[in-house]
Short mmCIF file of C-alpha atoms and ligand atoms in Angstrom, two decimals:
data_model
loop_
_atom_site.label_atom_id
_atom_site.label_comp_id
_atom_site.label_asym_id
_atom_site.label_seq_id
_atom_site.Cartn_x
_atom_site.Cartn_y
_atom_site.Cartn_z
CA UNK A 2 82.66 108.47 65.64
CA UNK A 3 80.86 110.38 68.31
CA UNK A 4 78.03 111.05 66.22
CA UNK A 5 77.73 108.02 64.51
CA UNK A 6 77.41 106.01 68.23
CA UNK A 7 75.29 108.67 69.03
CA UNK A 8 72.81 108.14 66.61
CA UNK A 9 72.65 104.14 66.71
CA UNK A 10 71.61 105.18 70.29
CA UNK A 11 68.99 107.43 69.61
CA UNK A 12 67.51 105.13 67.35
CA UNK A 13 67.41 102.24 69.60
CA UNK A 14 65.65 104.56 71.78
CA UNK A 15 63.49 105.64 69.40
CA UNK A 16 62.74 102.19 68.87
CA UNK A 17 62.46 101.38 72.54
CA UNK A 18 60.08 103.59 73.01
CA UNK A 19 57.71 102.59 70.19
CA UNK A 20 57.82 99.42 71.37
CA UNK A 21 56.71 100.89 75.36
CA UNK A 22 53.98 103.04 73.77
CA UNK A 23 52.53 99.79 71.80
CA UNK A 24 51.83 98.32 75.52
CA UNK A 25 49.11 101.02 75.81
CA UNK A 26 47.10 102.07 73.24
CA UNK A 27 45.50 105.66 73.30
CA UNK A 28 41.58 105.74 72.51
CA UNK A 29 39.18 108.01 71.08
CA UNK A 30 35.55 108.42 70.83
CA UNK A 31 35.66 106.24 68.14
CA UNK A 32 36.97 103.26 70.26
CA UNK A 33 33.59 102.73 71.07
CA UNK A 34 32.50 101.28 67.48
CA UNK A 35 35.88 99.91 67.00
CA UNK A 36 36.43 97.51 70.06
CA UNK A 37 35.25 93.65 69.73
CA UNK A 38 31.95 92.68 71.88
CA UNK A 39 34.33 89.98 74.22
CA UNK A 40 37.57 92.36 74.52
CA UNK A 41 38.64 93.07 77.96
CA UNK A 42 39.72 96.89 78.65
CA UNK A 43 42.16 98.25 81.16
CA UNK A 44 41.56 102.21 81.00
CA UNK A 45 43.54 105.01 82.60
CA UNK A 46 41.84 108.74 82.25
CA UNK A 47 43.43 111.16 82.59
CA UNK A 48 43.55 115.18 82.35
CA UNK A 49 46.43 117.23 80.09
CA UNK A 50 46.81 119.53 83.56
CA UNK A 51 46.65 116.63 86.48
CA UNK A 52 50.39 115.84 88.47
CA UNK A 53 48.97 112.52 89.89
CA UNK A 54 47.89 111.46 86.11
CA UNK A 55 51.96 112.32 84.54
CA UNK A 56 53.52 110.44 88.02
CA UNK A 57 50.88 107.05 86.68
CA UNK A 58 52.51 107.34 83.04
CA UNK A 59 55.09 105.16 83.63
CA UNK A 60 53.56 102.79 86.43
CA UNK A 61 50.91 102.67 83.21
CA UNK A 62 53.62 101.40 80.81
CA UNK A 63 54.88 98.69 83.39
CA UNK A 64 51.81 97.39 83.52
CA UNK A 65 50.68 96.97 79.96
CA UNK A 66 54.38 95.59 79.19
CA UNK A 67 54.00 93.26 81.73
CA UNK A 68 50.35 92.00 80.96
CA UNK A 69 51.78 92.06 77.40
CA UNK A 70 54.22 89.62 78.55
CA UNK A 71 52.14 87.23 80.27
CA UNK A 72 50.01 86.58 77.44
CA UNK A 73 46.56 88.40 79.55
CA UNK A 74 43.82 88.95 77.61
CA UNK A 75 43.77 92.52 79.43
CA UNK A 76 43.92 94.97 76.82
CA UNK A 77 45.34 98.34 77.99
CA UNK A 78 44.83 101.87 76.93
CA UNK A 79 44.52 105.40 78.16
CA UNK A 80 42.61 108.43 77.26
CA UNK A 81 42.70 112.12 77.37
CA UNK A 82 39.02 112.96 79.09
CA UNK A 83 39.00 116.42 78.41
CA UNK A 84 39.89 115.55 74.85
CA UNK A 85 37.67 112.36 74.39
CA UNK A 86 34.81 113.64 76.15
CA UNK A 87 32.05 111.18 74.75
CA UNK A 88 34.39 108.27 75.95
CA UNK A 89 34.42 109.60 79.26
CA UNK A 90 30.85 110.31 79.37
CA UNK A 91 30.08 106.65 78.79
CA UNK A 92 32.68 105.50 81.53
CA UNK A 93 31.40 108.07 84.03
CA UNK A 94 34.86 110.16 84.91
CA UNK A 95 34.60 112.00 87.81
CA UNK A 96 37.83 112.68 88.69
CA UNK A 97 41.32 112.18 87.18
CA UNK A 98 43.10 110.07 86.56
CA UNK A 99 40.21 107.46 86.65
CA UNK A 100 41.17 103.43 86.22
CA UNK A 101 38.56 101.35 85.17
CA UNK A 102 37.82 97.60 83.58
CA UNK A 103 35.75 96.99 80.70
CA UNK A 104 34.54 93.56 80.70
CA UNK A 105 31.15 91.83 79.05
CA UNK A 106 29.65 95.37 79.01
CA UNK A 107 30.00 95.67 82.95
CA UNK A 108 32.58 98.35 84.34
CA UNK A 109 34.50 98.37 87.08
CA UNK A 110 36.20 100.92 89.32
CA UNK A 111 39.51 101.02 90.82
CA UNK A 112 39.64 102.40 93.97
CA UNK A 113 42.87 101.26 95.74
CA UNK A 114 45.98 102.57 95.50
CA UNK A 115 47.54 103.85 92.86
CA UNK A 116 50.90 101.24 92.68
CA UNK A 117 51.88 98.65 89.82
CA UNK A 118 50.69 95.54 92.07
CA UNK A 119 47.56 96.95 93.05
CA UNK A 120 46.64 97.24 89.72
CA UNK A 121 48.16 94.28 88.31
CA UNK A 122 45.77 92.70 90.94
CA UNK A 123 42.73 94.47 90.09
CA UNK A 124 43.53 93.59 86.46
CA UNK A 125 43.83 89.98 86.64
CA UNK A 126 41.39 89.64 89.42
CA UNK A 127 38.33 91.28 87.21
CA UNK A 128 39.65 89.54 83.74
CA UNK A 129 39.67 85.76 85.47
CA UNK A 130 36.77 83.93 86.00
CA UNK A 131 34.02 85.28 88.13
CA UNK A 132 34.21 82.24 90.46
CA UNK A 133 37.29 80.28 90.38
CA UNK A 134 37.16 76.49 91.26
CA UNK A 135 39.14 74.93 93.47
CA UNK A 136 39.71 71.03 92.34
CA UNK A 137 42.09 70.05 94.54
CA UNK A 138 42.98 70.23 98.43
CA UNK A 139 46.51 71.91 97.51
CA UNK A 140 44.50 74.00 95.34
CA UNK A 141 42.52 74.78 98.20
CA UNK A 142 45.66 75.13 100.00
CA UNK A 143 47.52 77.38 98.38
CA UNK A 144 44.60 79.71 98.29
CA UNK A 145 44.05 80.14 101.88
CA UNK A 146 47.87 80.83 101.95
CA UNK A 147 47.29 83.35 99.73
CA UNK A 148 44.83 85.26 100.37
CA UNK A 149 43.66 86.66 104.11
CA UNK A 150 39.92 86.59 103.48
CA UNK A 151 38.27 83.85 101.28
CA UNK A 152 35.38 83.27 100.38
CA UNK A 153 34.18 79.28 99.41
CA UNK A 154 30.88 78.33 97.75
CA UNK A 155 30.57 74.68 98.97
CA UNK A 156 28.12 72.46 96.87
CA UNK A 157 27.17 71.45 93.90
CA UNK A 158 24.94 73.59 91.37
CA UNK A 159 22.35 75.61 93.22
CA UNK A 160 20.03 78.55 93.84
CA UNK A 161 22.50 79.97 95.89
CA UNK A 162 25.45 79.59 93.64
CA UNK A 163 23.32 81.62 91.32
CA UNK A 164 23.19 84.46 93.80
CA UNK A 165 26.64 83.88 94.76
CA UNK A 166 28.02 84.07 91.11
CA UNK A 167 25.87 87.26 90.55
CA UNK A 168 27.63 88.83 93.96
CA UNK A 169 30.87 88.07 92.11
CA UNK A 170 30.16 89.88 89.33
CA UNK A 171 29.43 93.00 91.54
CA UNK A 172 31.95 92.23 94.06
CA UNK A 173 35.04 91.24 92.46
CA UNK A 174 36.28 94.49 92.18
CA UNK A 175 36.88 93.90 96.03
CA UNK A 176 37.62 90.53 96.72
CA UNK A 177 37.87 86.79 94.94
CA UNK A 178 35.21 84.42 94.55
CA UNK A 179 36.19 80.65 94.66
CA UNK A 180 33.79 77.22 94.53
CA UNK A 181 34.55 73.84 95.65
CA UNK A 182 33.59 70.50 96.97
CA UNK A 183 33.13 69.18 99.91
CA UNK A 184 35.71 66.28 99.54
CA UNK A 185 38.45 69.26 98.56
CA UNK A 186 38.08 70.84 102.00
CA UNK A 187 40.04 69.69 105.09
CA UNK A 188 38.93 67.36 107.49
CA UNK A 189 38.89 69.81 110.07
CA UNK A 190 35.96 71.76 108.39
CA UNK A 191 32.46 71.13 109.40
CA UNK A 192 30.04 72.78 107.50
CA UNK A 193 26.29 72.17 108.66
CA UNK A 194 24.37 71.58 105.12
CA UNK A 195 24.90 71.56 101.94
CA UNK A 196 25.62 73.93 99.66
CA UNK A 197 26.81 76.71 101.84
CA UNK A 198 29.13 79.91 101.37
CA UNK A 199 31.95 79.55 103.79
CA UNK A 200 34.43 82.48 104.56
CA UNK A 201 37.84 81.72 105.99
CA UNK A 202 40.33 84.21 107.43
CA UNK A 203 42.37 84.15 110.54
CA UNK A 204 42.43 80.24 110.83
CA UNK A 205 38.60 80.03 111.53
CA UNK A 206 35.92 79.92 109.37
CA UNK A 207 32.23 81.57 109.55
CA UNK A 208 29.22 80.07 107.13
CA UNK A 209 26.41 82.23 106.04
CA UNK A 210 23.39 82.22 107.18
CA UNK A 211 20.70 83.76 105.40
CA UNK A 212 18.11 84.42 108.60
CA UNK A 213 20.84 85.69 110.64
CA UNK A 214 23.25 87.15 108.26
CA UNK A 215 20.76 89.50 105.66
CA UNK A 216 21.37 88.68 102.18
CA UNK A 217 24.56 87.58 100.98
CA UNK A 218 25.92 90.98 99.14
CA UNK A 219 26.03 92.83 101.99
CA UNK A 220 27.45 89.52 104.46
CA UNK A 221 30.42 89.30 101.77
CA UNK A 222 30.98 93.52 101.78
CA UNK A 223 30.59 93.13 105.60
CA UNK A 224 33.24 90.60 105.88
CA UNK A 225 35.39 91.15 102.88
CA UNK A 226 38.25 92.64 105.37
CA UNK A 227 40.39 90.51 107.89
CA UNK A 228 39.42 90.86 111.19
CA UNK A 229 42.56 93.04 112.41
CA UNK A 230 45.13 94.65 109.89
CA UNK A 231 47.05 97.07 108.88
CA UNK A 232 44.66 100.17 107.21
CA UNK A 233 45.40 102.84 104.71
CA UNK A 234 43.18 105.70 104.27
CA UNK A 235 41.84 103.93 101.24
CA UNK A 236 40.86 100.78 103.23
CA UNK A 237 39.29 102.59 105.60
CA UNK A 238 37.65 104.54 102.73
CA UNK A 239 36.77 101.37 101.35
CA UNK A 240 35.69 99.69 105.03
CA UNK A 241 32.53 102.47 105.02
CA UNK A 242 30.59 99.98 102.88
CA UNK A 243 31.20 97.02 105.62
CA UNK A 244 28.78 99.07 108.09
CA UNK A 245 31.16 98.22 110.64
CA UNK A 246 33.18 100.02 113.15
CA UNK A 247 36.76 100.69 113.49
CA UNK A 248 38.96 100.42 116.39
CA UNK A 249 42.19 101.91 115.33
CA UNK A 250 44.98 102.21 117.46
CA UNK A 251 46.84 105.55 115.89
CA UNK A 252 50.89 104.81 115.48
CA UNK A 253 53.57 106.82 114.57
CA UNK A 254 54.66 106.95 110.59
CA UNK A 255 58.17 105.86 110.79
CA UNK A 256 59.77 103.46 113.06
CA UNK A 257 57.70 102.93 116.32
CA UNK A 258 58.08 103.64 119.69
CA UNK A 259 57.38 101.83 122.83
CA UNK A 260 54.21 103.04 123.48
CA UNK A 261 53.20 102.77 119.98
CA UNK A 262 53.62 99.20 119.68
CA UNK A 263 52.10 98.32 123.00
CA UNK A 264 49.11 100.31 121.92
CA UNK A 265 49.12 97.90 118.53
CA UNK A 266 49.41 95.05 120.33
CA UNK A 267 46.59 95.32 122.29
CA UNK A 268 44.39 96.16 120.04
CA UNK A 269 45.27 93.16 117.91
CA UNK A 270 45.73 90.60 121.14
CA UNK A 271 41.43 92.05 122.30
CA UNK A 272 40.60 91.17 117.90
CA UNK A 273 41.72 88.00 118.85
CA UNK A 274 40.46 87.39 122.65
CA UNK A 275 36.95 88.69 121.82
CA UNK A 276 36.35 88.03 118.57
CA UNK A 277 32.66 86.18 118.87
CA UNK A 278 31.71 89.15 121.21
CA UNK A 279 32.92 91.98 118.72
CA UNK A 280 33.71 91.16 115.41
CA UNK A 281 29.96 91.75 114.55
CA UNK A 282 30.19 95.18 115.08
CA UNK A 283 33.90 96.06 114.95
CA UNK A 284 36.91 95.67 112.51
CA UNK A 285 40.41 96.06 114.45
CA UNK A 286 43.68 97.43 112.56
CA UNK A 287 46.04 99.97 113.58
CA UNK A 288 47.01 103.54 111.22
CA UNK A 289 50.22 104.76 110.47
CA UNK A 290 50.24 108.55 110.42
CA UNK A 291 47.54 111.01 111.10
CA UNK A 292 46.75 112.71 108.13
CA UNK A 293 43.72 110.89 107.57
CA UNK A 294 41.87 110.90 110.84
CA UNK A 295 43.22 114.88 111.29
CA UNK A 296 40.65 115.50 108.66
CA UNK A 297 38.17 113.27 109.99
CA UNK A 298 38.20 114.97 113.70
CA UNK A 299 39.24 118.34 112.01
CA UNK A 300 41.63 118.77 114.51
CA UNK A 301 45.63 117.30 115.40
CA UNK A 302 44.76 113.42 117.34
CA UNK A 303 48.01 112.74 119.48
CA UNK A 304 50.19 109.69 118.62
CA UNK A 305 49.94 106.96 119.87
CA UNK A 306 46.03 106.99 120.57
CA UNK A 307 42.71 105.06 120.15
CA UNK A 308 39.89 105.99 118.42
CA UNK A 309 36.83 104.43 116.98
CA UNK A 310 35.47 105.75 113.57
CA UNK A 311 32.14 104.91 112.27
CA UNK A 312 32.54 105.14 108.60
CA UNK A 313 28.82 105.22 107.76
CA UNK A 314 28.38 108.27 108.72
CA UNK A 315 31.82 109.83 109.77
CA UNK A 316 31.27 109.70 113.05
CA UNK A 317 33.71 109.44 116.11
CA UNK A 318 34.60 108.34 119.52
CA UNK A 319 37.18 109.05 122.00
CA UNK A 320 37.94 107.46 124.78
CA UNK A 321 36.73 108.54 128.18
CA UNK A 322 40.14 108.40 130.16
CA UNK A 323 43.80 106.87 129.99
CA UNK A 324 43.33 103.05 128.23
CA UNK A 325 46.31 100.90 129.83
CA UNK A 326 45.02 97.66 130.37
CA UNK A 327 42.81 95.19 128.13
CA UNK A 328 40.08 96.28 130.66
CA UNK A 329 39.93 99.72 129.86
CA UNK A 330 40.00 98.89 126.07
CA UNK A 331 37.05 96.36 126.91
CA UNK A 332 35.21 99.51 128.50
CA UNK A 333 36.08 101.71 125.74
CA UNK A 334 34.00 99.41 123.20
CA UNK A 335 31.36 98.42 124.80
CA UNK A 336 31.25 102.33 125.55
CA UNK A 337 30.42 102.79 121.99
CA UNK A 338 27.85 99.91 121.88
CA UNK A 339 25.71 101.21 124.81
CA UNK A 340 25.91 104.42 123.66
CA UNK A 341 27.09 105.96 126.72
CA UNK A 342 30.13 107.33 124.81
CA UNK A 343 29.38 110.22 122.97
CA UNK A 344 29.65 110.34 119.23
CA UNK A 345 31.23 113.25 117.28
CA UNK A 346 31.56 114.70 114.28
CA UNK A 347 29.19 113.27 111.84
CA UNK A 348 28.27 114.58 108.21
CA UNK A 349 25.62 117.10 108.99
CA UNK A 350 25.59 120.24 106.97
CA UNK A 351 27.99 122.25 109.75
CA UNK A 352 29.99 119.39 110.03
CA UNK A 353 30.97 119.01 106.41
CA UNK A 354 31.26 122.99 106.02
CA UNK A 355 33.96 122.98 109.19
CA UNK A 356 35.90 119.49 107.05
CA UNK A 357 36.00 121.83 104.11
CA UNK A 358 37.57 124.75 105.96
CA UNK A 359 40.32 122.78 107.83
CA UNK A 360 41.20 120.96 104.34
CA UNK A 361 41.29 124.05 103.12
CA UNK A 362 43.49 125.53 106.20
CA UNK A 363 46.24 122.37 106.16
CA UNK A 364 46.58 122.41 102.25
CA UNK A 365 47.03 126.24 102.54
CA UNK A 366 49.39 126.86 105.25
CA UNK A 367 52.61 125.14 103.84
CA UNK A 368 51.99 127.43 100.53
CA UNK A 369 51.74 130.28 102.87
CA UNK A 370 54.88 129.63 105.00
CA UNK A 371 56.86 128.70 101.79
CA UNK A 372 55.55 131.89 99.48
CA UNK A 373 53.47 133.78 101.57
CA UNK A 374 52.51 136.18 98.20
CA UNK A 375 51.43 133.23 96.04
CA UNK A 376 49.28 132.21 98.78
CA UNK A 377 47.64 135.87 99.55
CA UNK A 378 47.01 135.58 95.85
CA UNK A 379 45.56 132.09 95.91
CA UNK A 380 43.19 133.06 98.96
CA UNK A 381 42.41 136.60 97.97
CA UNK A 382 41.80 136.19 94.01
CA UNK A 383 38.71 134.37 94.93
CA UNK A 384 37.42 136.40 97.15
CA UNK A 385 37.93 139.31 94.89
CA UNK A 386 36.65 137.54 92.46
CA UNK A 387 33.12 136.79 94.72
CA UNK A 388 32.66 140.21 95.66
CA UNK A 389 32.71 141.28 92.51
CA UNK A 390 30.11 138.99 91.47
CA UNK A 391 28.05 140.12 94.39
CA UNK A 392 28.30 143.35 93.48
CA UNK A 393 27.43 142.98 89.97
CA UNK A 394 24.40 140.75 91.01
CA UNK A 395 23.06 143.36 93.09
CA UNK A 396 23.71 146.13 90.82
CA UNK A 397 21.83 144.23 88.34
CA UNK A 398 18.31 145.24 90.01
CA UNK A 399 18.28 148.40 90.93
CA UNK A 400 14.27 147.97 92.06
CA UNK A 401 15.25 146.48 95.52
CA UNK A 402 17.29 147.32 97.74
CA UNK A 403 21.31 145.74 97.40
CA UNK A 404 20.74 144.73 100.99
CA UNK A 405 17.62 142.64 100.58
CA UNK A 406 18.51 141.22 97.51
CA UNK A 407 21.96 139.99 99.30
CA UNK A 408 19.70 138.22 101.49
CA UNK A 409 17.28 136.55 99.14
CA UNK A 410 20.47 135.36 96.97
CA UNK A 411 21.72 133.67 100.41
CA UNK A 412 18.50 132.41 101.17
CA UNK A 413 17.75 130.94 97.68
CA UNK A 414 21.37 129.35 98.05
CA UNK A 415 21.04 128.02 100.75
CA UNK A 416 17.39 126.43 99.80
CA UNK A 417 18.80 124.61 96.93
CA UNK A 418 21.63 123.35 99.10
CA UNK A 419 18.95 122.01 101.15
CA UNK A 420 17.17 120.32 98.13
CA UNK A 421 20.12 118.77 96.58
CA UNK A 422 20.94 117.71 100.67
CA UNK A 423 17.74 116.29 100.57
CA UNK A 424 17.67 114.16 97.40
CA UNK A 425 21.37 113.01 98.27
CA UNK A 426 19.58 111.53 101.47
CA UNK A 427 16.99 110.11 99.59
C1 LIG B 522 18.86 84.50 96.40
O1 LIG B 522 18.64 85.89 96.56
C2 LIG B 522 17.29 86.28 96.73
C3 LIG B 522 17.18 87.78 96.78
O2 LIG B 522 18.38 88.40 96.68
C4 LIG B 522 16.72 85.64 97.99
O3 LIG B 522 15.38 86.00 98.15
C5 LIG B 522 16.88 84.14 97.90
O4 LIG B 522 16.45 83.55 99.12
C6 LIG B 522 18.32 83.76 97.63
N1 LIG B 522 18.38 82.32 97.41
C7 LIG B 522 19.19 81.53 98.09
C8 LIG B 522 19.10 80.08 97.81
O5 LIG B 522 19.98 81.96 98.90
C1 LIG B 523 26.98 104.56 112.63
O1 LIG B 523 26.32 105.31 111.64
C2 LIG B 523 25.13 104.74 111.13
C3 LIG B 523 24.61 105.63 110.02
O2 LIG B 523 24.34 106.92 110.44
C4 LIG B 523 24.13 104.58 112.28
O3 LIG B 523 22.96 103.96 111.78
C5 LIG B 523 24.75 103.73 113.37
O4 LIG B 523 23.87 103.64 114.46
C6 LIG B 523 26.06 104.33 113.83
N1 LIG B 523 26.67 103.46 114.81
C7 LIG B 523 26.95 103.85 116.06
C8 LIG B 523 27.49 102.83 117.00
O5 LIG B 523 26.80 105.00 116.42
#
C-alpha cells in the first residue's frame, strides 16, 4: 500500500519537475544558429563551482514559470559558462552568475539585485516597447503613481524623439521611457515649447534643456534616481554613472534608534528645503548598514553618521565637527562644493592596493576566528606557493645575481601595472 502511494508520488514529482525544468531551457554553443532573428532571451550564467549561482536556481525557475504564465514573449534559459564557453564569449561573462537580455541583437546587463521582482522587472521592462505611449490622462496617471522617476517625451514626431528613442534603447536597462501629448498631461504642467523631454519625480517636474543640460544621455543617467531615497550598495554602485554626489546619512541595520532617525530626517527634510540649490550636484538617501562604505573608507564609520561619497572617483568627505542642526548640514555641503573640505580616499594606485588588503582582512578574519588552521592554510598556501615561484624564477638565471634579478622582476611588474593603469585611464 505503502509502496504503491509512494510511487504515484514520486511520479507526480517526477512529473512536476519536468514540467519546472521546461520553464528554462539550458543552451549550448549551438543556441547560437538555432535561436529565431526576433526571439527575446532571458539568460542566467552560471559556473558548476559558484554558491551565489545554486542559491539563483530556484529564484530562476520562479521566474520562467511565471513569465510562462503570463504569456511574455521572454524566453528563458541558462547556461553552464565554463561548459559553453563560445556562448559566453559572445555574451561577454565576466563573472558568475551573469543575467543578461537578448533582444534585436542588442544585450543587456543586469546589474541590480539578485531577487525574483528585480528581475521580473528588468525582464519585462527590456522586452516592452522601447518608448511606451501614454494615450490617456489616467494612463498618465497611473504611471506617475507608479513609478518615482519618469521620464515624458512631449510632442509629436521629432528630431529629438529620435535621440530620445535611441537613449531608450541604451538606457532601459535603468529606467522606462514613456511619450505623450500635450492634451494627456495635467493642467498644472507648463512646459515652455514643444516637443520637450519632461522628467517628473517628487511632485515637480524638470524639462531638458539642451544648452544647459549637455546632451540628453547623460541628463537622463544624471537624473534617473529620485532625489532622496533609500540606497543599497548596488544603487549607489549604480549612482557612479549619475556624476553626482551622495549625501548619505549612515543608519543602523535593524530597527532604528533615536538618533538614527533624526539623522534621516534631516537629511531628507534639507533634499527637500534646498533642492534648486543642490540637487545639481547632490543625490540625498540614507544607508542601512555599513558594510559598504567600511570598504569604501577602509576603515569601521560609526552609526549613525554623515558622509558624502563621490562615486566617480571613490572619493570621500567627512564632516568637520558635530552636525546637529540643518545649519551645520548646510555647512557640511557647501564644504564639499568650495572645496574647503578635504577629500579622501580616491582610486589612486595606493589607494586601491590598501581596498584590496582590508577586503582581504574582513573576509579573512571570521574564517580565522571560526577555524583558525583552515585560515593559516588559506593565507599561507599562497604565499608558499609565491616564494616558490620566486625562487624558481631566480634560479632560472644563474648569470645575475638572485638579488638583482628580484628587483628587475618587481620593476618590470610594476611597469606593466603602470601601462595597463595607463590605458585603463585612457
Ligand atoms: C540629437 O543628438 C545630437 C548628438 O547627440 C545633437 O547634436 C542634436 O542636437 C540632438 N537633436 C535634438 C533635436 O535634440
Ligand atoms: C568627483 O570626482 C570627479 C572625477 O575624479 C572629479 O572630476 C570631481 O571634481 C569630484 N568632485 C568633487 C566635489 O570633488
Amino acid at each position: 500500500m505503502s509502496d504503491w502511494r509512494n510511487a504515484v508520488l514520486l511520479s507526480v514529482l517526477l512529473a512536476l519537475s519536468v514540467c519546472v525544468s521546461a520553464f528554462v531551457e539550458e543552451l549550448d554553443d549551438d543556441f547560437m544558429k538555432t535561436r529565431q532573428a526576433d526571439d527575446i532571451w532571458l539568460i542566467k550564467f552560471y559556473a558548476p563551482w559558484c554558491s551565489f549561482c545554486k542559491q539563483l536556481d530556484p529564484v530562476w525557475h520562479q521566474i520562467g514559470s511565471e513569465l510562462r504564465s503570463l504569456g511574455s514573449p521572454v524566453n528563458v534559459g541558462k547556461s553552464d559558462a565554463t561548459a559553453n564557453t563560445g556562448l559566453a564569449k559572445e555574451f561577454r561573462v565576466r563573472s558568475y552568475p551573469a543575467i543578461l537580455m537578448w533582444r534585436k541583437d542588442v544585450k543587456y546587463n543586469y546589474v541590480g539585485p539578485r531577487t525574483k521582482d528585480g528581475i521580473l522587472d528588468f525582464a519585462n521592462r527590456v522586452a516592452g516597447p522601447l518608448v511606451r505611449s501614454l494615450s490617456s490622462l489616467q494612463l498618465f496617471q497611473h504611471a506617475m503613481n507608479r513609478h518615482d522617476v519618469l521620464f515624458v517625451y512631449i510632442g509629436a514626431t521629432s528630431p529629438l524623439k529620435g535621440n530620445y528613442t535611441s537613449v531608450a534603447e541604451e538606457l532601459i536597462v535603468h529606467t522606462y521611457f514613456f511619450s505623450a501629448s500635450r492634451d494627456v498631461l495635467p493642467k498644472a504642467v507648463s512646459v515652455p515649447s514643444l516637443p520637450a523631454v519632461v522628467v517628473f519625480k517628487e511632485g515637480t517636474y524638470f524639462t531638458f534643456n539642451e544648452e544647459r543640460d549637455g546632451d540628453l544621455k547623460s541628463w537622463i543617467n544624471r537624473e534617473r534616481f529620485p532625489n532622496y531615497l533609500k540606497i543599497d550598495s548596488y544603487t549607489l554602485y549604480a549612482m557612479g554613472d549619475s556624476g553626482k554626489l551622495v549625501l548619505l546619512a549612515l543608519v543602523g541595520e535593524r530597527s532604528l534608534c533615536e538618533e538614527s532617525l533624526r539623522y534621516k530626517s534631516l537629511v531628507e527634510k534639507v533634499a527637500a528645503d534646498y533642492r534648486e540649490i543642490y540637487s545639481r550636484n547632490f543625490y540625498f538617501g540614507f544607508m542601512e548598514g555599513t558594510d559598504y562604505i567600511n570598504g569604501l573608507v577602509m576603515g569601521e564609520v560609526t552609526v549613525p553618521s554623515f558622509i558624502v561619497v563621490n562615486l566617480s572617483n571613490d572619493g570621500y568627505f567627512l564632516p568637520l565637527g558635530a552636525i546637529g542642526t540643518e545649519r551645520h548640514l548646510l555647512d557640511f555641503l557647501n564644504g564639499v562644493l568650495d572645496g574647503s573640505i578635504q577629500c579622501q580616499g580616491g582610486n589612486s594606485f595606493d589607494q586601491r592596493v590598501g581596498r584590496f588588503f582590508y577586503d582581504a582582512k574582513v573576509t579573512l578574519m571570521p574564517v580565522f576566528s571560526q577555524a583558525p588552521l583552515l585560515g593559516c592554510f588559506l593565507v599561507g598556501f599562497p604565499v608558499v606557493l609565491a616564494a616558490v615561484f620566486c625562487y624558481l624564477c631566480c634560479k632560472a638565471r644563474p648569470t645575475m645575481s638572485g638579488y638583482d634579478d628580484g628587483l628587475a622582476l618587481i620593476a618590470s611588474s610594476q611597469q606593466r601595472r603602470k601601462k595597463t593603469s595607463d590605458k585603463k585611464s585612457d
